[in-house]
CSV table of N, CA and C in Angstrom, one decimal:
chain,number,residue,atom,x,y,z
A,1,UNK,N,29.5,-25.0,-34.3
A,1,UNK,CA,28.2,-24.4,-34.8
A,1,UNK,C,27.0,-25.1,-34.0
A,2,UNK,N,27.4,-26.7,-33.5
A,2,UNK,CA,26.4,-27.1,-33.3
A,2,UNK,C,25.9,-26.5,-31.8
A,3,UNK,N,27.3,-25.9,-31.1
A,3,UNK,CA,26.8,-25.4,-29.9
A,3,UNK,C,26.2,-24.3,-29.5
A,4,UNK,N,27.2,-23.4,-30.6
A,4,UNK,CA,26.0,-22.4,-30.6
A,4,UNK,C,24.6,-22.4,-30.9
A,5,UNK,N,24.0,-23.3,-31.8
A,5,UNK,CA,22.7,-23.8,-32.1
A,5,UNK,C,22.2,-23.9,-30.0
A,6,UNK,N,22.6,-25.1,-29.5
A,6,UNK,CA,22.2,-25.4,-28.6
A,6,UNK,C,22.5,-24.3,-27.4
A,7,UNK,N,23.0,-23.1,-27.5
A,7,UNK,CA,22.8,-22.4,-26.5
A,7,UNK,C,22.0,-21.3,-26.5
A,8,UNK,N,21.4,-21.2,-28.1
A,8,UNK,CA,20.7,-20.1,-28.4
A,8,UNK,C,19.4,-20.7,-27.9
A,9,UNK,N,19.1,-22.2,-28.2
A,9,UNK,CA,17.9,-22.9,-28.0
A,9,UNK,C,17.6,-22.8,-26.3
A,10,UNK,N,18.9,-23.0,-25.7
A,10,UNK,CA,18.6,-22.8,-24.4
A,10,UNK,C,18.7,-21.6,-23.8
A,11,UNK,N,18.7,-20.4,-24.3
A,11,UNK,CA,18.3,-18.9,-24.0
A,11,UNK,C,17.0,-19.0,-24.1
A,12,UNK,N,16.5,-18.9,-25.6
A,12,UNK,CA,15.1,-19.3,-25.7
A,12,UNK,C,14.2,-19.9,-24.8
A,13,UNK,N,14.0,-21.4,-24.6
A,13,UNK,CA,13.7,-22.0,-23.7
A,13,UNK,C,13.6,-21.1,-22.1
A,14,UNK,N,14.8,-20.6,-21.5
A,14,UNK,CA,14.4,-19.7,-21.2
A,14,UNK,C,13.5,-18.5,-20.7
A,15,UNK,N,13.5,-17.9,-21.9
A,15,UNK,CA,12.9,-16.6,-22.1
A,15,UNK,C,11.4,-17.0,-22.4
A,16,UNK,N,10.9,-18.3,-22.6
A,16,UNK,CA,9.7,-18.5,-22.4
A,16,UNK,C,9.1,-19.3,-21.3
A,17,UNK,N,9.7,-19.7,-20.2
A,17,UNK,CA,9.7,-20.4,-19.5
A,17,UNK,C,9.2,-19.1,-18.1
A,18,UNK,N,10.3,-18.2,-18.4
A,18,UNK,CA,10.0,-16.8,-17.3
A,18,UNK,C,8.8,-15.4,-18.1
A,19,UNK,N,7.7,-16.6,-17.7
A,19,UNK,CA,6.4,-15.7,-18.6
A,19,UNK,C,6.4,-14.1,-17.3
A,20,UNK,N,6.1,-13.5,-18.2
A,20,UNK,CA,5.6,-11.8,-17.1
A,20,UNK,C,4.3,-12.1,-16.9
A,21,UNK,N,3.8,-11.4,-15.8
A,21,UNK,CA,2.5,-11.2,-14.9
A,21,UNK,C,2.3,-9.7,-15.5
A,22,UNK,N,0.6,-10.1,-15.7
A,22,UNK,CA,0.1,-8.9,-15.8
A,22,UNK,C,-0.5,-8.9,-14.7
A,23,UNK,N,-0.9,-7.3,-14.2
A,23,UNK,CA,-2.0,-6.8,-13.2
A,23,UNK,C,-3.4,-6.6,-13.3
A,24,UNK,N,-4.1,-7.5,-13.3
A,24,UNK,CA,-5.5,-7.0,-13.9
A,24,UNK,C,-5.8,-5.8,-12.9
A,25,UNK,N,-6.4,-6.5,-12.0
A,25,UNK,CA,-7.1,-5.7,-11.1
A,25,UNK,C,-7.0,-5.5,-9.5
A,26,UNK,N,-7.4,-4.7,-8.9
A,26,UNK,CA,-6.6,-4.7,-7.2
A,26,UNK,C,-8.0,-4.2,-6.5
A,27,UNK,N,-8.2,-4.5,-5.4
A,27,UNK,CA,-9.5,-4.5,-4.3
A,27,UNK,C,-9.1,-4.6,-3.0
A,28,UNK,N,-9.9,-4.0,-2.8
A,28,UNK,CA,-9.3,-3.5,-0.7
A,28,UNK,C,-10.7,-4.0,-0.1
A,29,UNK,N,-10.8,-5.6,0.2
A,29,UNK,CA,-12.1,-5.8,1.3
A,29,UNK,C,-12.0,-5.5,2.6
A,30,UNK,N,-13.2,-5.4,3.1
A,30,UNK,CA,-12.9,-5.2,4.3
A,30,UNK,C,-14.3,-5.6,5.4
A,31,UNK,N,-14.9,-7.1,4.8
A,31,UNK,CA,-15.4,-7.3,5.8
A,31,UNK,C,-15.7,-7.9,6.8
A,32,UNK,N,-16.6,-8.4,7.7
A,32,UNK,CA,-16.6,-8.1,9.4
A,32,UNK,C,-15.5,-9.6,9.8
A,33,UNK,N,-15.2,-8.8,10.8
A,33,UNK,CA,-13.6,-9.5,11.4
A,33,UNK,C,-12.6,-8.9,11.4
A,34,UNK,N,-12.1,-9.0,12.1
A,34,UNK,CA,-10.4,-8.8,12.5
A,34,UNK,C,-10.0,-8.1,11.8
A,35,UNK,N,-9.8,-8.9,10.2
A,35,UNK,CA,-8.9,-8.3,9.4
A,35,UNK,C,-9.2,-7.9,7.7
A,36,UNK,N,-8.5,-7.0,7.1
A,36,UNK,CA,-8.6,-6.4,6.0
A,36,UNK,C,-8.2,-7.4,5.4
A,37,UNK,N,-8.5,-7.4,3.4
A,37,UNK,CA,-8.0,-8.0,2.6
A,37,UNK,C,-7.6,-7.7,1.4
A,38,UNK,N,-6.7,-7.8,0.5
A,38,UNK,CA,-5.9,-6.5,-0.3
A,38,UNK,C,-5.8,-8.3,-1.2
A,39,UNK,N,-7.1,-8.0,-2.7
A,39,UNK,CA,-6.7,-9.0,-3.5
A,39,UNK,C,-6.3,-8.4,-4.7
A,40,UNK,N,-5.5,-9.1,-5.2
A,40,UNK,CA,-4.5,-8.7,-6.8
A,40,UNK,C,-4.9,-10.1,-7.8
A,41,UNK,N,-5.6,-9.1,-8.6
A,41,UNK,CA,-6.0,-10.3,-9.8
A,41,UNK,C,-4.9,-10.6,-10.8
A,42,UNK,N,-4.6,-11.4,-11.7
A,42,UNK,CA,-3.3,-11.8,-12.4
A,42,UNK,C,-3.5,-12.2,-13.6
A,43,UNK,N,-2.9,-12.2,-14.9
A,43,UNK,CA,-2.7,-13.1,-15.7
A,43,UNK,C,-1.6,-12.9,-16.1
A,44,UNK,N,-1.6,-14.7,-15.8
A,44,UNK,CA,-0.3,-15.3,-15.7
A,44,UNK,C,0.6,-16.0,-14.6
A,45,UNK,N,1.4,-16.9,-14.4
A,45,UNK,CA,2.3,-17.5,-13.6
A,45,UNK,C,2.8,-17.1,-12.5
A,46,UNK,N,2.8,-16.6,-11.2
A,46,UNK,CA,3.8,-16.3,-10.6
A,46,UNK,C,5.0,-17.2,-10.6
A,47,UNK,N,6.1,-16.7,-10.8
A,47,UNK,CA,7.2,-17.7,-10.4
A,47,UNK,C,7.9,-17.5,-9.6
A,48,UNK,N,8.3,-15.7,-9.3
A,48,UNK,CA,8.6,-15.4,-7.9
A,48,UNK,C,7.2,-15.1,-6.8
A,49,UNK,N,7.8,-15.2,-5.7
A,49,UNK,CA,7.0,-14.8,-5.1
A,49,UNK,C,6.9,-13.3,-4.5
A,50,UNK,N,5.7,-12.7,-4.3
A,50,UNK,CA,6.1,-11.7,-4.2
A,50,UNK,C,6.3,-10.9,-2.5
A,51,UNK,N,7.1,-9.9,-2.7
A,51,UNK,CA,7.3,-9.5,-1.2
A,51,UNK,C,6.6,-8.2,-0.9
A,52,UNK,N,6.5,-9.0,0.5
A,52,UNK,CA,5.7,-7.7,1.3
A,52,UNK,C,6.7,-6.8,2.3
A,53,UNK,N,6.2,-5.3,2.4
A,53,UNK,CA,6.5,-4.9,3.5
A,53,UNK,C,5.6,-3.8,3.9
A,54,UNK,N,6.0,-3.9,5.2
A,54,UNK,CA,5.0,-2.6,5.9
A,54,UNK,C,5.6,-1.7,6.0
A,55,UNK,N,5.3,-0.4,6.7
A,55,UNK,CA,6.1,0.7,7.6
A,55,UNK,C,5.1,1.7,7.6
A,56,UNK,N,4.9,1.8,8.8
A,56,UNK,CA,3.6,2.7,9.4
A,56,UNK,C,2.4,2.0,9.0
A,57,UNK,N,1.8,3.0,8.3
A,57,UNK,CA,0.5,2.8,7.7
A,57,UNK,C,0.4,2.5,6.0
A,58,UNK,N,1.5,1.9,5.7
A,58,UNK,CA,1.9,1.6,4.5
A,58,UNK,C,2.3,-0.1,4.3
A,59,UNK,N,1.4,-0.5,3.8
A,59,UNK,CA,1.6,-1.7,3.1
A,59,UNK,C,1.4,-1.8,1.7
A,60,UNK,N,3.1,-2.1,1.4
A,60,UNK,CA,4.0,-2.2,-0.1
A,60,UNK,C,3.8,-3.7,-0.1
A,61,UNK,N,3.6,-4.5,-1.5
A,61,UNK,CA,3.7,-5.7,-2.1
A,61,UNK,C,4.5,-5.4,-3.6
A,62,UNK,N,5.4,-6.2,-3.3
A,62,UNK,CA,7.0,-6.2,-4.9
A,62,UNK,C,6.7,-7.2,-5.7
A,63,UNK,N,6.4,-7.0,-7.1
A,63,UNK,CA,5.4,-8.3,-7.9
A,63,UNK,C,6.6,-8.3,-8.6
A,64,UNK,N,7.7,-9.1,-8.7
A,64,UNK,CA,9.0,-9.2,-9.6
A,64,UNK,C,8.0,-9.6,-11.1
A,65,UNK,N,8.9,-9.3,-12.0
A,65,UNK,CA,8.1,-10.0,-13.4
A,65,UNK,C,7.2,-9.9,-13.9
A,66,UNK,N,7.1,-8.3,-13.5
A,66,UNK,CA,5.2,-8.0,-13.9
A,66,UNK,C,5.2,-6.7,-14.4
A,67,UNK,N,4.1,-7.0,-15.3
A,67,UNK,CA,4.0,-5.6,-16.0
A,67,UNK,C,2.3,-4.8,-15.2
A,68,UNK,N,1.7,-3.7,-15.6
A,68,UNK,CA,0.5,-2.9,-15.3
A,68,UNK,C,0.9,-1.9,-16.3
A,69,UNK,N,-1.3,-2.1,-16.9
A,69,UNK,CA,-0.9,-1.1,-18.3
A,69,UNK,C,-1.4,0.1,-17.6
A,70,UNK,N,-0.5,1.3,-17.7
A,70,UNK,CA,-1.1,2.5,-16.8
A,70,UNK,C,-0.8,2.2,-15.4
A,71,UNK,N,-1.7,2.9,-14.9
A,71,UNK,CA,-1.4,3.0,-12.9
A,71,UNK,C,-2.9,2.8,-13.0
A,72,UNK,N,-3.0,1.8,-11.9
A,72,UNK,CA,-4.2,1.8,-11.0
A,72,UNK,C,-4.3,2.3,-9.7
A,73,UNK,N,-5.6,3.3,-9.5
A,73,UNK,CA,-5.6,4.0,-8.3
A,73,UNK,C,-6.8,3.9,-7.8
A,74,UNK,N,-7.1,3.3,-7.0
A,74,UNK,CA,-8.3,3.5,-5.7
A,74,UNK,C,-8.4,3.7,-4.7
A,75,UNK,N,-9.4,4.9,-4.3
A,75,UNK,CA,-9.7,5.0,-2.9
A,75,UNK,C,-10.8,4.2,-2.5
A,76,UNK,N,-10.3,3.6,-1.5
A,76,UNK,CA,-11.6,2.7,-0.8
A,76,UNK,C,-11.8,2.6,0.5
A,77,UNK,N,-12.8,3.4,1.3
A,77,UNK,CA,-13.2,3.3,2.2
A,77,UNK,C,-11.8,4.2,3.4
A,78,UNK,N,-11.4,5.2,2.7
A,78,UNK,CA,-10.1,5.7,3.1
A,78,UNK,C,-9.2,5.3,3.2
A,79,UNK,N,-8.9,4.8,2.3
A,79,UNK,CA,-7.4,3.9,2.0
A,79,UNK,C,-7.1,4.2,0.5
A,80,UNK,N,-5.8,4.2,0.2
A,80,UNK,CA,-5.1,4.6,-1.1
A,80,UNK,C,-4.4,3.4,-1.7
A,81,UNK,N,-5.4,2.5,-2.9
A,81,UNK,CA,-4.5,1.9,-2.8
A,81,UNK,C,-4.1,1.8,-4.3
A,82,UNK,N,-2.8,2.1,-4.6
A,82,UNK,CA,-2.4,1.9,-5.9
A,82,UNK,C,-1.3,0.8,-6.6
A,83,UNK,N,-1.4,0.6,-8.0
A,83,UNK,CA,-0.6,0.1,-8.3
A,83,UNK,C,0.5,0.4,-9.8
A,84,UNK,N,1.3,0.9,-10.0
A,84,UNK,CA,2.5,1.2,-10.5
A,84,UNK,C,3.8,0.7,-11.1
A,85,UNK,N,3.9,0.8,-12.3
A,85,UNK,CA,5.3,-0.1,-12.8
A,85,UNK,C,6.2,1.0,-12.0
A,86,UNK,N,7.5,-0.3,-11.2
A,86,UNK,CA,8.2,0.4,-10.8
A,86,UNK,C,9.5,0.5,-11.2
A,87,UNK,N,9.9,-0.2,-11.7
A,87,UNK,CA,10.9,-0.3,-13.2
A,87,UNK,C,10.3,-1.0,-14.1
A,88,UNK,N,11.3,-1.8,-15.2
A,88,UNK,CA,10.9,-2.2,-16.2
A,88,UNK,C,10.4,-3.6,-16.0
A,89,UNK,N,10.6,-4.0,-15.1
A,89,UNK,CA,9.8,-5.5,-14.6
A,89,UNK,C,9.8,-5.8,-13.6
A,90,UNK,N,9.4,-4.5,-12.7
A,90,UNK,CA,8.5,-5.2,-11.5
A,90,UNK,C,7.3,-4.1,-11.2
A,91,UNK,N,6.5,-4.8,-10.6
A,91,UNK,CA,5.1,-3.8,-9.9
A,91,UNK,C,5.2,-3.6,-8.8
A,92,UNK,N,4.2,-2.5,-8.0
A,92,UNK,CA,4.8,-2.3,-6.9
A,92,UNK,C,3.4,-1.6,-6.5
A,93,UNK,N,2.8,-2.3,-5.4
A,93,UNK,CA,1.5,-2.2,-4.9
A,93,UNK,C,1.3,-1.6,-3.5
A,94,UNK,N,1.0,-0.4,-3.4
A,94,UNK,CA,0.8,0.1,-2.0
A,94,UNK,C,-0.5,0.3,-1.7
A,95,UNK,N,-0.7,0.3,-0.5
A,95,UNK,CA,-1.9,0.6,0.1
A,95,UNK,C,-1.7,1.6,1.6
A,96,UNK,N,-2.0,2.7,1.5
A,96,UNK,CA,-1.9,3.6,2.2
A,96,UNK,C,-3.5,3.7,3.4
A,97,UNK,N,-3.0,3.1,4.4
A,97,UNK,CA,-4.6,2.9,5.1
A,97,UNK,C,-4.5,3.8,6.6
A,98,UNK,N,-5.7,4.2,7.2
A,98,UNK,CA,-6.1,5.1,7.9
A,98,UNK,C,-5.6,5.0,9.2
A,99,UNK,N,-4.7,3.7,9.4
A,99,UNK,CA,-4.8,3.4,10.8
A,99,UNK,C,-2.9,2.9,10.8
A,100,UNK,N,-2.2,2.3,11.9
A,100,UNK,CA,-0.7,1.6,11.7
A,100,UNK,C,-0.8,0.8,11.5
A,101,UNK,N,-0.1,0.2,11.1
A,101,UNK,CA,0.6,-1.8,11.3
A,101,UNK,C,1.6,-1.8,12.5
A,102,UNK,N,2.3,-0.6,12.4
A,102,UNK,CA,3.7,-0.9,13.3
A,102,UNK,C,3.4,-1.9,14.8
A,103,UNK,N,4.1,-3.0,14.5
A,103,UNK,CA,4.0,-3.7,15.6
A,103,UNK,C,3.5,-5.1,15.1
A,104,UNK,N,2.3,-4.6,14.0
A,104,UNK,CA,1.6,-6.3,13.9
A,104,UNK,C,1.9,-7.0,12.4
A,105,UNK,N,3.3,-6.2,11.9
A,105,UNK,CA,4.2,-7.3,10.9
A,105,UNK,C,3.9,-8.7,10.9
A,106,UNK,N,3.7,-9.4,12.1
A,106,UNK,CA,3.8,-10.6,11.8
A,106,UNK,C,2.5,-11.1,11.5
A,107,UNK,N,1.2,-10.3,11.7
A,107,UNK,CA,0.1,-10.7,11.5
A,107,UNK,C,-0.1,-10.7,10.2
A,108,UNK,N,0.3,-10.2,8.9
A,108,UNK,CA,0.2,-9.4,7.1
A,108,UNK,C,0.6,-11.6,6.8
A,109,UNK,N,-0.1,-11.9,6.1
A,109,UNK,CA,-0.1,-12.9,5.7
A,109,UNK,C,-0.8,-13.0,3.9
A,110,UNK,N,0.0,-13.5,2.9
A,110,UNK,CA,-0.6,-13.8,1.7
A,110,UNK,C,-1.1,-15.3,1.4
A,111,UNK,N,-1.5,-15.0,1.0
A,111,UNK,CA,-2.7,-16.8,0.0
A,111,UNK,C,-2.2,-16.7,-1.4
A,112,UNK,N,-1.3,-17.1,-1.9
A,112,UNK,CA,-1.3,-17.4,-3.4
A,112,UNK,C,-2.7,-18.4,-3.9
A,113,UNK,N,-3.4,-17.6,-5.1
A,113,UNK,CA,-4.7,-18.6,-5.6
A,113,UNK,C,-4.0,-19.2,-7.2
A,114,UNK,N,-5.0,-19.5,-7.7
A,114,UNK,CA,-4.6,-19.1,-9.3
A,114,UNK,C,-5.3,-18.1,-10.0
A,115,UNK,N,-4.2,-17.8,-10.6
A,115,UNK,CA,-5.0,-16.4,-10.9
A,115,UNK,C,-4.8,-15.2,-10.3
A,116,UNK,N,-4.5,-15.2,-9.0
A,116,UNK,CA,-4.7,-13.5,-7.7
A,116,UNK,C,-4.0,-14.5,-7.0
A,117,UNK,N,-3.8,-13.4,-6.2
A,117,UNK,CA,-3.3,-13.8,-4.5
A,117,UNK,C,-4.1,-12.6,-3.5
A,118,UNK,N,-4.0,-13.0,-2.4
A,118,UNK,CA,-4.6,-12.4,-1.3
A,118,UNK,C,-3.6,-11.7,-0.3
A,119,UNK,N,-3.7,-10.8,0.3
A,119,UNK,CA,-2.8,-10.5,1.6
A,119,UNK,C,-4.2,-10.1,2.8
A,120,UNK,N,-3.9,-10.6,3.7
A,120,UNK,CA,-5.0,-10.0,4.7
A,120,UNK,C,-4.1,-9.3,5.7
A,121,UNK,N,-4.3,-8.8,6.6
A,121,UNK,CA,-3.9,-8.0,7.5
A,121,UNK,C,-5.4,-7.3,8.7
A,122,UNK,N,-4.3,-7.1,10.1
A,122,UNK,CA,-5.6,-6.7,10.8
A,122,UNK,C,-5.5,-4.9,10.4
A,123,UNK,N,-7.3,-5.2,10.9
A,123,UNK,CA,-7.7,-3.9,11.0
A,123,UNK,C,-7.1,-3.3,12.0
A,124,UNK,N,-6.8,-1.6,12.3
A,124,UNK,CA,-6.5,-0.9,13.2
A,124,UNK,C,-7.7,-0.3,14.0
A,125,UNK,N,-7.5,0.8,14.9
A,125,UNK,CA,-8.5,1.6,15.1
A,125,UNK,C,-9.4,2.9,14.3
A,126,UNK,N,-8.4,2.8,13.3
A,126,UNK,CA,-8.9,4.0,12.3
A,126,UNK,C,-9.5,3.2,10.9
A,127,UNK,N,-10.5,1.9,12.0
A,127,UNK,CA,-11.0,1.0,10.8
A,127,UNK,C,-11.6,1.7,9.7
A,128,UNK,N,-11.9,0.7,8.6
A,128,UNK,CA,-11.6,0.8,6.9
A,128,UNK,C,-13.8,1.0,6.8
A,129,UNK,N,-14.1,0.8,8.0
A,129,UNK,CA,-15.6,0.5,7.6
A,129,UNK,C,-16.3,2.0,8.4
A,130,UNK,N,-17.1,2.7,7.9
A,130,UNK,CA,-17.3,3.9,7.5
A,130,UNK,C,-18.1,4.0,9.2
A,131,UNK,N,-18.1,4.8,9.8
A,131,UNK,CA,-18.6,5.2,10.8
A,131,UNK,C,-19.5,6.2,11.0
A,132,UNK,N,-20.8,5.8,12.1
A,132,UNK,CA,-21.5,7.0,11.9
A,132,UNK,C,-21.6,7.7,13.6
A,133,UNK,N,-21.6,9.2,12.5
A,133,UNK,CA,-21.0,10.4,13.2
A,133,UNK,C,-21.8,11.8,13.4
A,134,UNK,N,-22.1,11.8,15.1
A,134,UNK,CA,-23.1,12.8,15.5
A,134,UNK,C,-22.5,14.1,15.4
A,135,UNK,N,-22.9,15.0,14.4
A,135,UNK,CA,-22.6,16.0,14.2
A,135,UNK,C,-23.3,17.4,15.4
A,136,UNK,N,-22.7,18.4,15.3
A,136,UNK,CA,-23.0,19.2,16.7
A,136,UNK,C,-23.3,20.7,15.7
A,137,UNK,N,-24.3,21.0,15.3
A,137,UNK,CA,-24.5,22.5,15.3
A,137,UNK,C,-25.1,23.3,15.8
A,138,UNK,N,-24.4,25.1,15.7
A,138,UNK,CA,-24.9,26.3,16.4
A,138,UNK,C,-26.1,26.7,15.6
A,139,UNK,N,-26.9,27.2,16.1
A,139,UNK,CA,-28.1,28.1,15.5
A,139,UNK,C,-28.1,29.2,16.1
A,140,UNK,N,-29.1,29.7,16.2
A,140,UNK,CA,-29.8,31.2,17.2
A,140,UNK,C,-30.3,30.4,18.0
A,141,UNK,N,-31.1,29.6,17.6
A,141,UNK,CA,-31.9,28.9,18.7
A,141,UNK,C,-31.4,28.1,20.1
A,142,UNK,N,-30.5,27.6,20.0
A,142,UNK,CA,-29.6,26.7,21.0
A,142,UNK,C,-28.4,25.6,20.1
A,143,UNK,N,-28.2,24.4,20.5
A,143,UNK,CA,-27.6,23.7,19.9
A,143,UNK,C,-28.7,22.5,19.2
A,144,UNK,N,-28.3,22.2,18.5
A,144,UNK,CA,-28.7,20.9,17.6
A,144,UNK,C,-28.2,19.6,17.3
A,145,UNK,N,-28.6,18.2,17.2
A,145,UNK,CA,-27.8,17.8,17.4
A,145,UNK,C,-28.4,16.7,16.0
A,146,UNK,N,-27.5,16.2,15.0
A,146,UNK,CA,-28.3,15.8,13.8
A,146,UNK,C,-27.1,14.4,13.7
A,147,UNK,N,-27.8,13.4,13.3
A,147,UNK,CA,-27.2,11.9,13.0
A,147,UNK,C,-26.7,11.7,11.4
């Protein structure tokens, strides 16, 4: 009896020990320099760490042991970036952006803080910061040319 006592205690122990992450909130910065910044706000512990991967123009982050109430969806600055339970305990954070990674894997780097972590990554050519664009129209008159 007495062991079963002490193995239930140590399930328990356990099962509070491996607290879940919530997702508060997700943000796509992007300013001047090199590179982009993709922060994930938290409450609660990470205890795994979480993984990253790219492919193409897609950068995925795997938050083991985490919940998100609903889906979070933002477009920012042409980038998609959302976040989604992707089974029953893990999250799964994409960011769909205007330009490739392929090639510069090794440059995607995280910051664990307290509280959030960071991932930065470089910008491409199909940068995140809004460009301004000389438009060309026809009239009767001739052409026009408007900023």
């Amino acid at each position: 009896m007495k062991n079963l006592v002490g193995v239930l205690f140590l399930f328990s122990s356990f099962s509070i020990l491996a607290e879940d992450i919530k997702i508060k909130a997700i943000d796509l910065k992007n300013d001047k320099g090199p590179e982009a910044h993709l922060s994930v706000k938290l409450l609660g512990n990470l205890n795994d760490n979480p993984q990253i991967s790219v492919n193409d123009k897609t950068l995925q982050i795997t938050i083991p042991n985490s919940h998100v109430a609903g889906k979070i969806q933002k477009n920012i600055n042409g980038s998609l970036v959302t976040a989604t339970q992707f089974d029953r305990d893990t999250v799964v954070i994409k960011a769909q952006l205007p330009y490739s990674l392929q090639g510069k894997e090794s440059l995607v780097n995280m910051t664990l803080k307290d509280g959030s972590f960071e991932v930065s990554f470089p910008k491409g050519s199909g940068s995140l910061a809004p460009k301004s664009v000389r438009v060309i129209s026809r009239s009767p008159g001739g052409l026009k040319l408007r900023k």
